[in-house]
Short mmCIF file of C-alpha atoms in Angstrom, two decimals:
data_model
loop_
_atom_site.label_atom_id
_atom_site.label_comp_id
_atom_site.label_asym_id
_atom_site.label_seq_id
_atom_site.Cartn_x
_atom_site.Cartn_y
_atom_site.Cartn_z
CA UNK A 1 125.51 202.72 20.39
CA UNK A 2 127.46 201.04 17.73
CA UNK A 3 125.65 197.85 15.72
CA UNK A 4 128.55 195.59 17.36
CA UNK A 5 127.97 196.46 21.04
CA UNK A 6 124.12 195.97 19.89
CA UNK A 7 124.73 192.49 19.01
CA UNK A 8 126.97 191.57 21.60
CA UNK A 9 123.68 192.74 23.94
CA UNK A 10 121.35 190.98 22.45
CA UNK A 11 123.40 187.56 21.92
CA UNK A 12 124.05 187.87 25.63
CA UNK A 13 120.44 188.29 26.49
CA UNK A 14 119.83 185.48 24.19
CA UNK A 15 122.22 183.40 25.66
CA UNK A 16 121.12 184.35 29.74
CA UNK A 17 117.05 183.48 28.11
CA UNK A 18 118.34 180.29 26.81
CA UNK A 19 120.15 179.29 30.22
CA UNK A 20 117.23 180.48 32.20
CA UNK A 21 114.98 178.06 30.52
CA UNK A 22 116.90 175.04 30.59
CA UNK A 23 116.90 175.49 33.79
CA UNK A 24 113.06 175.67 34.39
CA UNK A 25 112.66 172.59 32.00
CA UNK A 26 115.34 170.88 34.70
CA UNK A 27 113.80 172.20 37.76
CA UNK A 28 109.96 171.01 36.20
CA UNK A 29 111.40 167.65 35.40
CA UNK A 30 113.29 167.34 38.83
CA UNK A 31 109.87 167.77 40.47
CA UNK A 32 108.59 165.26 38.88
CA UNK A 33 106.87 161.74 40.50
CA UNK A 34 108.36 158.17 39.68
CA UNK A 35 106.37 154.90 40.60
CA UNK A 36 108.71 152.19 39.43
CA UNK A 37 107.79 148.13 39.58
CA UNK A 38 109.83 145.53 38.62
CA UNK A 39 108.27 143.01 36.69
CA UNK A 40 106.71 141.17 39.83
CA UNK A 41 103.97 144.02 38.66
CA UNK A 42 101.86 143.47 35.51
CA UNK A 43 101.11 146.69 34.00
CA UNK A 44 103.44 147.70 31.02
CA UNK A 45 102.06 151.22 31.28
CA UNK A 46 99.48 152.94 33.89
CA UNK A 47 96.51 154.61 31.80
CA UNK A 48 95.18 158.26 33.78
CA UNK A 49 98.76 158.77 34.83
CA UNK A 50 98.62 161.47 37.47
CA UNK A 51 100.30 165.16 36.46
CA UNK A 52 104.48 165.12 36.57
CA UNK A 53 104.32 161.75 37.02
CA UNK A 54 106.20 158.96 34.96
CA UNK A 55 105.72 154.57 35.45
CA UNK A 56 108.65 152.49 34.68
CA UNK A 57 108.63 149.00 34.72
CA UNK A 58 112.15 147.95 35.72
CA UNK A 59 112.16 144.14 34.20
CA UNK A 60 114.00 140.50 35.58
CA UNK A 61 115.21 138.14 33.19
CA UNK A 62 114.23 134.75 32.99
CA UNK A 63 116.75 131.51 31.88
CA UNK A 64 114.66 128.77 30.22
CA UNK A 65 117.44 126.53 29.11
CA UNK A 66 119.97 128.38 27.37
CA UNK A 67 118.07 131.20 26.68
CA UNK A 68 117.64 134.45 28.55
CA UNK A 69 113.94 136.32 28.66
CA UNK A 70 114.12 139.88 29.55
CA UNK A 71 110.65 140.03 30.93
CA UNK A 72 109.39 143.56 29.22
CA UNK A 73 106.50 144.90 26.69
CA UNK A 74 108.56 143.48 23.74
CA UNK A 75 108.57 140.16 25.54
CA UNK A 76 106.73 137.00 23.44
CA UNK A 77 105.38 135.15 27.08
CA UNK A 78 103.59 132.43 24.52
CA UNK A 79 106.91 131.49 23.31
CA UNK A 80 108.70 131.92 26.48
CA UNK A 81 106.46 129.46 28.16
CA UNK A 82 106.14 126.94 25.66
CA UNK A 83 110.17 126.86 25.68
CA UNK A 84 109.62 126.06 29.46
CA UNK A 85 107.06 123.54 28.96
CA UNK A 86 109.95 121.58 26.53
CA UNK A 87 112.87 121.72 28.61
CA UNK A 88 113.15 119.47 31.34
CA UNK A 89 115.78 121.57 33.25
CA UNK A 90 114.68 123.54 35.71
CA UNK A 91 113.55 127.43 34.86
CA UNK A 92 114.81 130.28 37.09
CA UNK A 93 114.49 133.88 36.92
CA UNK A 94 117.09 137.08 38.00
CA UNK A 95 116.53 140.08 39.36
CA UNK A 96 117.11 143.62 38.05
CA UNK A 97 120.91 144.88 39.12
CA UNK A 98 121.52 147.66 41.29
CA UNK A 99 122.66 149.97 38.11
CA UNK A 100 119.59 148.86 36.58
CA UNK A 101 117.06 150.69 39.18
CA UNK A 102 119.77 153.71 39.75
CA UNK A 103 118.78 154.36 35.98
CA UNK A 104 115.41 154.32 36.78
CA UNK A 105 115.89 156.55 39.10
CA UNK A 106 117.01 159.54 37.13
CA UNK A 107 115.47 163.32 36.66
CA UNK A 108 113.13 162.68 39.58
CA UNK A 109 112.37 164.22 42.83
CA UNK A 110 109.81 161.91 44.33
CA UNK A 111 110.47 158.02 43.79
CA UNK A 112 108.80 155.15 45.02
CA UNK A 113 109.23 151.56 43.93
CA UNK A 114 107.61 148.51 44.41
CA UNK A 115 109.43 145.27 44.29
CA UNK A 116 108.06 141.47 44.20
CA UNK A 117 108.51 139.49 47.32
CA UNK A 118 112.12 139.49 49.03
CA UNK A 119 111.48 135.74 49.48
CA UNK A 120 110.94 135.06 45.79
CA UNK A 121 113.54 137.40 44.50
CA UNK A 122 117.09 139.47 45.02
CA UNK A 123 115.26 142.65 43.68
CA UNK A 124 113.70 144.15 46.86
CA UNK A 125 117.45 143.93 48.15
CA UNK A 126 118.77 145.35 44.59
CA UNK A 127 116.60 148.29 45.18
CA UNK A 128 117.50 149.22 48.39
CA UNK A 129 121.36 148.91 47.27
CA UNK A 130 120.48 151.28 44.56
CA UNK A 131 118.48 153.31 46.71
CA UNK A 132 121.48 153.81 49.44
CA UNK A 133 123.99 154.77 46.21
CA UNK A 134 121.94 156.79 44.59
CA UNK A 135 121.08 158.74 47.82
CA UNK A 136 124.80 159.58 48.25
CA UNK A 137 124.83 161.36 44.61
CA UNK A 138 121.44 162.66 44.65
CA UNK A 139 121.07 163.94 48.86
CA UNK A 140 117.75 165.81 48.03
CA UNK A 141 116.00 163.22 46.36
CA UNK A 142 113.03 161.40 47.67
CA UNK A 143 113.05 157.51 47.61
CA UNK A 144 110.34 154.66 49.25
CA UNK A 145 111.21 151.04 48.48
CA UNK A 146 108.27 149.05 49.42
CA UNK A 147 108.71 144.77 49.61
CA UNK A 148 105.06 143.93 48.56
CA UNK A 149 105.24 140.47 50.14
CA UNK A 150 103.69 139.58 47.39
CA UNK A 151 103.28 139.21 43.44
CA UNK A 152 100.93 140.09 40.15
CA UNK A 153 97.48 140.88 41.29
CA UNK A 154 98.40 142.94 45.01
CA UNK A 155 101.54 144.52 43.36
CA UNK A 156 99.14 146.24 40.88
CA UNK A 157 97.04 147.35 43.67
CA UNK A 158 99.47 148.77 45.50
CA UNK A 159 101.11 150.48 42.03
CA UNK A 160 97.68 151.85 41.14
CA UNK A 161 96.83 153.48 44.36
CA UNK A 162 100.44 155.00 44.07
CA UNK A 163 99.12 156.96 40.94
CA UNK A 164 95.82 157.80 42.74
CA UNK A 165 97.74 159.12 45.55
CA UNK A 166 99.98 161.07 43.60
CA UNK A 167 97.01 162.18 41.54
CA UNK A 168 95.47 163.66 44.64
CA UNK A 169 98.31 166.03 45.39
CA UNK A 170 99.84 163.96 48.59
CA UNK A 171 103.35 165.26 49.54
CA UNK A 172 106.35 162.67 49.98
CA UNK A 173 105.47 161.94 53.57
CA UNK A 174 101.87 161.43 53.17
CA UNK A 175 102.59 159.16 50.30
CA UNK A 176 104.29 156.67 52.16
CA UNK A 177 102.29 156.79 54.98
CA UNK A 178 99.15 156.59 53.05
CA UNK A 179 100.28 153.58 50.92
CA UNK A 180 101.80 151.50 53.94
CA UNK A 181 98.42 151.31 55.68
CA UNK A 182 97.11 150.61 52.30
CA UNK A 183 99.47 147.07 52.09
CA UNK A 184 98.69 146.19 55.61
CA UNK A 185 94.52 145.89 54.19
CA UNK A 186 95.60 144.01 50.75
CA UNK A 187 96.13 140.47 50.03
CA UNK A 188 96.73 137.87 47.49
CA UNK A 189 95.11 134.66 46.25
CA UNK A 190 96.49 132.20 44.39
CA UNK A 191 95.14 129.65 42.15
CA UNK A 192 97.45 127.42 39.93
CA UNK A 193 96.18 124.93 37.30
CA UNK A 194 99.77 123.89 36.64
CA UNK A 195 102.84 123.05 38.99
CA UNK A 196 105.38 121.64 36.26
CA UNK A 197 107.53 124.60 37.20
CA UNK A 198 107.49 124.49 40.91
CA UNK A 199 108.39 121.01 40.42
CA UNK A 200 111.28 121.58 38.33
CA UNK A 201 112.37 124.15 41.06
CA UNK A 202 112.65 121.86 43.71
CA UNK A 203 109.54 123.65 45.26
CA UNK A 204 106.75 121.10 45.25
CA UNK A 205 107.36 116.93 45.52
CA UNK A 206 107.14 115.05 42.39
CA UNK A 207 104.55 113.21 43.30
CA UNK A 208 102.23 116.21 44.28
CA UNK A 209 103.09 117.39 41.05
CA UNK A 210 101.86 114.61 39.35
CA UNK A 211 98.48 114.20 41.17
CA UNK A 212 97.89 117.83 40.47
CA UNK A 213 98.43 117.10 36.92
CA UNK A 214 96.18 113.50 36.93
CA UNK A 215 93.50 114.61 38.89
CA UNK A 216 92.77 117.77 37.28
CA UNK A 217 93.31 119.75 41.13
CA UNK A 218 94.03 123.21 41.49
CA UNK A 219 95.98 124.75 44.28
CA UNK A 220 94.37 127.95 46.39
CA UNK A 221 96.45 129.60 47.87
CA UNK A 222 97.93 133.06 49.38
CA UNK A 223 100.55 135.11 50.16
CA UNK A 224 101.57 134.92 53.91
CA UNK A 225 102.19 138.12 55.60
CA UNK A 226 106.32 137.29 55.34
CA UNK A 227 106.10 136.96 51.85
CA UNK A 228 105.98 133.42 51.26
CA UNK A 229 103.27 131.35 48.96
CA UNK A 230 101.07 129.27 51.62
CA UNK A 231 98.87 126.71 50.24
CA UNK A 232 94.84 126.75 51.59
CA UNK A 233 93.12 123.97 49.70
CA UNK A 234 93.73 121.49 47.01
CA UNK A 235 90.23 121.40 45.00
CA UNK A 236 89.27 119.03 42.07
CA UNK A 237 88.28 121.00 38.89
CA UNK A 238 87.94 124.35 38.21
CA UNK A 239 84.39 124.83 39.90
CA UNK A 240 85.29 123.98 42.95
CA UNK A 241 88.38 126.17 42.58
CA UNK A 242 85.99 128.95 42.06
CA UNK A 243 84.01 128.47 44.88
CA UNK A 244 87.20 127.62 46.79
CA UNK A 245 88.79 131.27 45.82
CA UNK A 246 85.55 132.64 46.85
CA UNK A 247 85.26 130.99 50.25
CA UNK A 248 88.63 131.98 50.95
CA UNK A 249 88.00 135.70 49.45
CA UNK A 250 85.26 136.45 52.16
CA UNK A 251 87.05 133.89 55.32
CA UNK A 252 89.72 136.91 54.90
CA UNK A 253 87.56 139.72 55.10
CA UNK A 254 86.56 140.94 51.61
CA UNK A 255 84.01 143.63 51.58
CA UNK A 256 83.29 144.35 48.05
CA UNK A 257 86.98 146.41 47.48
CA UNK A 258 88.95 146.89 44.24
CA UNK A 259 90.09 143.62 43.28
CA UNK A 260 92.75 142.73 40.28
CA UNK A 261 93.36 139.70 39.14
CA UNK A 262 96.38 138.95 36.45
CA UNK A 263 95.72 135.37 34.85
CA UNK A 264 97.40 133.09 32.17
CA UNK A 265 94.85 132.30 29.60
CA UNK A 266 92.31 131.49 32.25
CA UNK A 267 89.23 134.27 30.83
CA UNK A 268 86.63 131.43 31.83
CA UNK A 269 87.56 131.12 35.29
CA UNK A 270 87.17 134.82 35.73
CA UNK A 271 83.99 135.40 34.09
CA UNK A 272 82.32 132.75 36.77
CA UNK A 273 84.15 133.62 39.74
CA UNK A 274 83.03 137.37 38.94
CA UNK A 275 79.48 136.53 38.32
CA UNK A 276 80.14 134.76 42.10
CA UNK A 277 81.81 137.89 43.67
CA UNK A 278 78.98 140.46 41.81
CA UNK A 279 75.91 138.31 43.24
CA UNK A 280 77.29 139.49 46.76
CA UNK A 281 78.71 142.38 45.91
CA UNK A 282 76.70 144.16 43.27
CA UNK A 283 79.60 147.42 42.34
CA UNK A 284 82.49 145.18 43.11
CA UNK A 285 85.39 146.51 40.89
CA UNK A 286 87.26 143.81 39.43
CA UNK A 287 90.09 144.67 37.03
CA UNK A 288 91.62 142.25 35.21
CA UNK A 289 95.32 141.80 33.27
CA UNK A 290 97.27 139.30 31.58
CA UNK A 291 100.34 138.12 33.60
CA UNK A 292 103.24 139.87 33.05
CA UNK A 293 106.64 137.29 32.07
CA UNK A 294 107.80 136.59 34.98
CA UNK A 295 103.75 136.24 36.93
CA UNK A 296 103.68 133.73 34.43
CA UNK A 297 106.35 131.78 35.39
CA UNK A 298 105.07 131.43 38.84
CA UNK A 299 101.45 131.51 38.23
CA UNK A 300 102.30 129.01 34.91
CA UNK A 301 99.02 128.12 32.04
CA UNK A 302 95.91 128.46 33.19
CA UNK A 303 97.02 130.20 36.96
CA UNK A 304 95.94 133.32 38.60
CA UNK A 305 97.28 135.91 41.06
CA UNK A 306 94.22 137.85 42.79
CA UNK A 307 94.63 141.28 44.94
CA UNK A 308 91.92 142.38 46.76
CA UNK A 309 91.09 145.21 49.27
CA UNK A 310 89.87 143.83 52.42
#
């Protein structure tokens, strides 16, 4: 055999090794998991990410005045929320396009994403528009929209059970069936120091606004099981708000579950009303998070947005 035809082998050979690896590095990556939250969820990253598996936070932008937030890690929330403290036109937030979640979508098999509340926000709806064009491209691939109903504190939950899940070697199927019951035994508690921004938004009266802000109350609420925010007592101070959140923690059926709560700037509230939870509840895990951009819009200085396990 001539040194040419030699070559001409061994390039070949080359080139058929080269091909045959790409296409196990795009077969791996195709098998890969996806848990994607818009911005309605707090984490910027998941720690202990299970194998194959990839986060992405998909974010919404918000409009204080004339200036547009994109609500991701790079985000500056102090300045963002002092800008909305100044302005005396009303706040408002978008949600992520269509395109934007089909992007997030890419090189997996397996993709579930959780959205905020369809009653708060367009993105549940974006998702599932992206999720129906995507679908026609991409026939084989896997893909679980879930409407949380809710915001912050129970949208973690649900996006770190996702990861356990995953991490426990679930198939597709079992995934979503898993993490459906899941939501159905998850809720969320709100309590809000500040209402300036609900006010501006045509949400809450003036005048409740202002006695909120005169008489020092705080507003204790939760997320109904439609999605909207339902208001369960107006208490005076922040110790009654903690014993407030705690009354209404166990009237709903907290056992002692994984709770996460995702706060603006409110550390002291949370060291008491965990001290309150852990004298019942000895192992009670309670995570806690700073609120994400847009949580903080909502939630606003000194609010927090609790999921618990009931």
């Amino acid at each position: 055999m001539d040194s040419i035809a030699l070559h001409d082998i061994i390039v070949k050979e080359d080139i058929l090794l080269v091909n045959v690896h790409f296409y196990t590095i795009m077969r791996y990556e195709l098998m890969k998991w996806k848990i994607i939250a818009d911005s309605g969820c707090d984490y910027r990253s998941l720690d202990n990410l299970a194998p194959d598996t990839e986060f992405v936070s998909v974010p919404l932008t918000i409009q204080v005045g004339e200036t547009i937030y994109t609500d991701d890690a790079q985000l500056n929330i102090d300045q963002m929320m002092e800008e909305m403290y100044a302005t005396t036109t009303a706040s408002k937030s978008a949600c992520p396009s269509p395109d934007d979640y089909m992007k997030s979508f890419e090189g997996a098999e397996n993709i579930v994403v959780v959205t905020i509340t369809g009653t708060l926000s367009g993105s549940y709806n974006s998702a599932e528009v992206a999720k129906k064009i995507y679908l026609e491209e991409h026939p084989n691939t896997n893909i679980h929209v879930i409407n949380s109903l809710s915001a912050g504190g129970e949208v973690d939950l649900i996006v770190r059970k996702l990861n356990q899940l995953v991490a426990e070697g679930l198939d597709f199927d079992q995934v979503v069936d898993v993490i459906t019951t899941y939501q159905s035994k998850t809720k969320l508690l709100f309590v809000l120091a500040k209402v300036d921004n609900l006010v501006k938004n045509g949400r809450l009266s003036k005048l409740l606004g202002t006695v909120v802000g005169l008489l020092n109350i705080r507003m204790v609420g939760e997320a109904s099981k439609t999605g909207t925010l339902e208001l369960l007592q107006k208490a005076r101070g922040q110790k009654k708000a903690i014993k407030a959140a705690f009354y209404e923690l166990i009237k709903a059926g907290y056992a002692g579950g994984h709770i996460t709560i995702a706060h603006r700037n409110n550390e002291k509230f949370i060291e008491q009303f965990s001290a309150l939870v852990r004298e019942k509840f000895a192992h009670a895990m309670i995570e806690v998070l700073p609120t994400s951009g847009l949580c903080s819009f909502y939630a606003e200085e000194g609010g927090l947005l609790m999921g618990y396990e009931i």
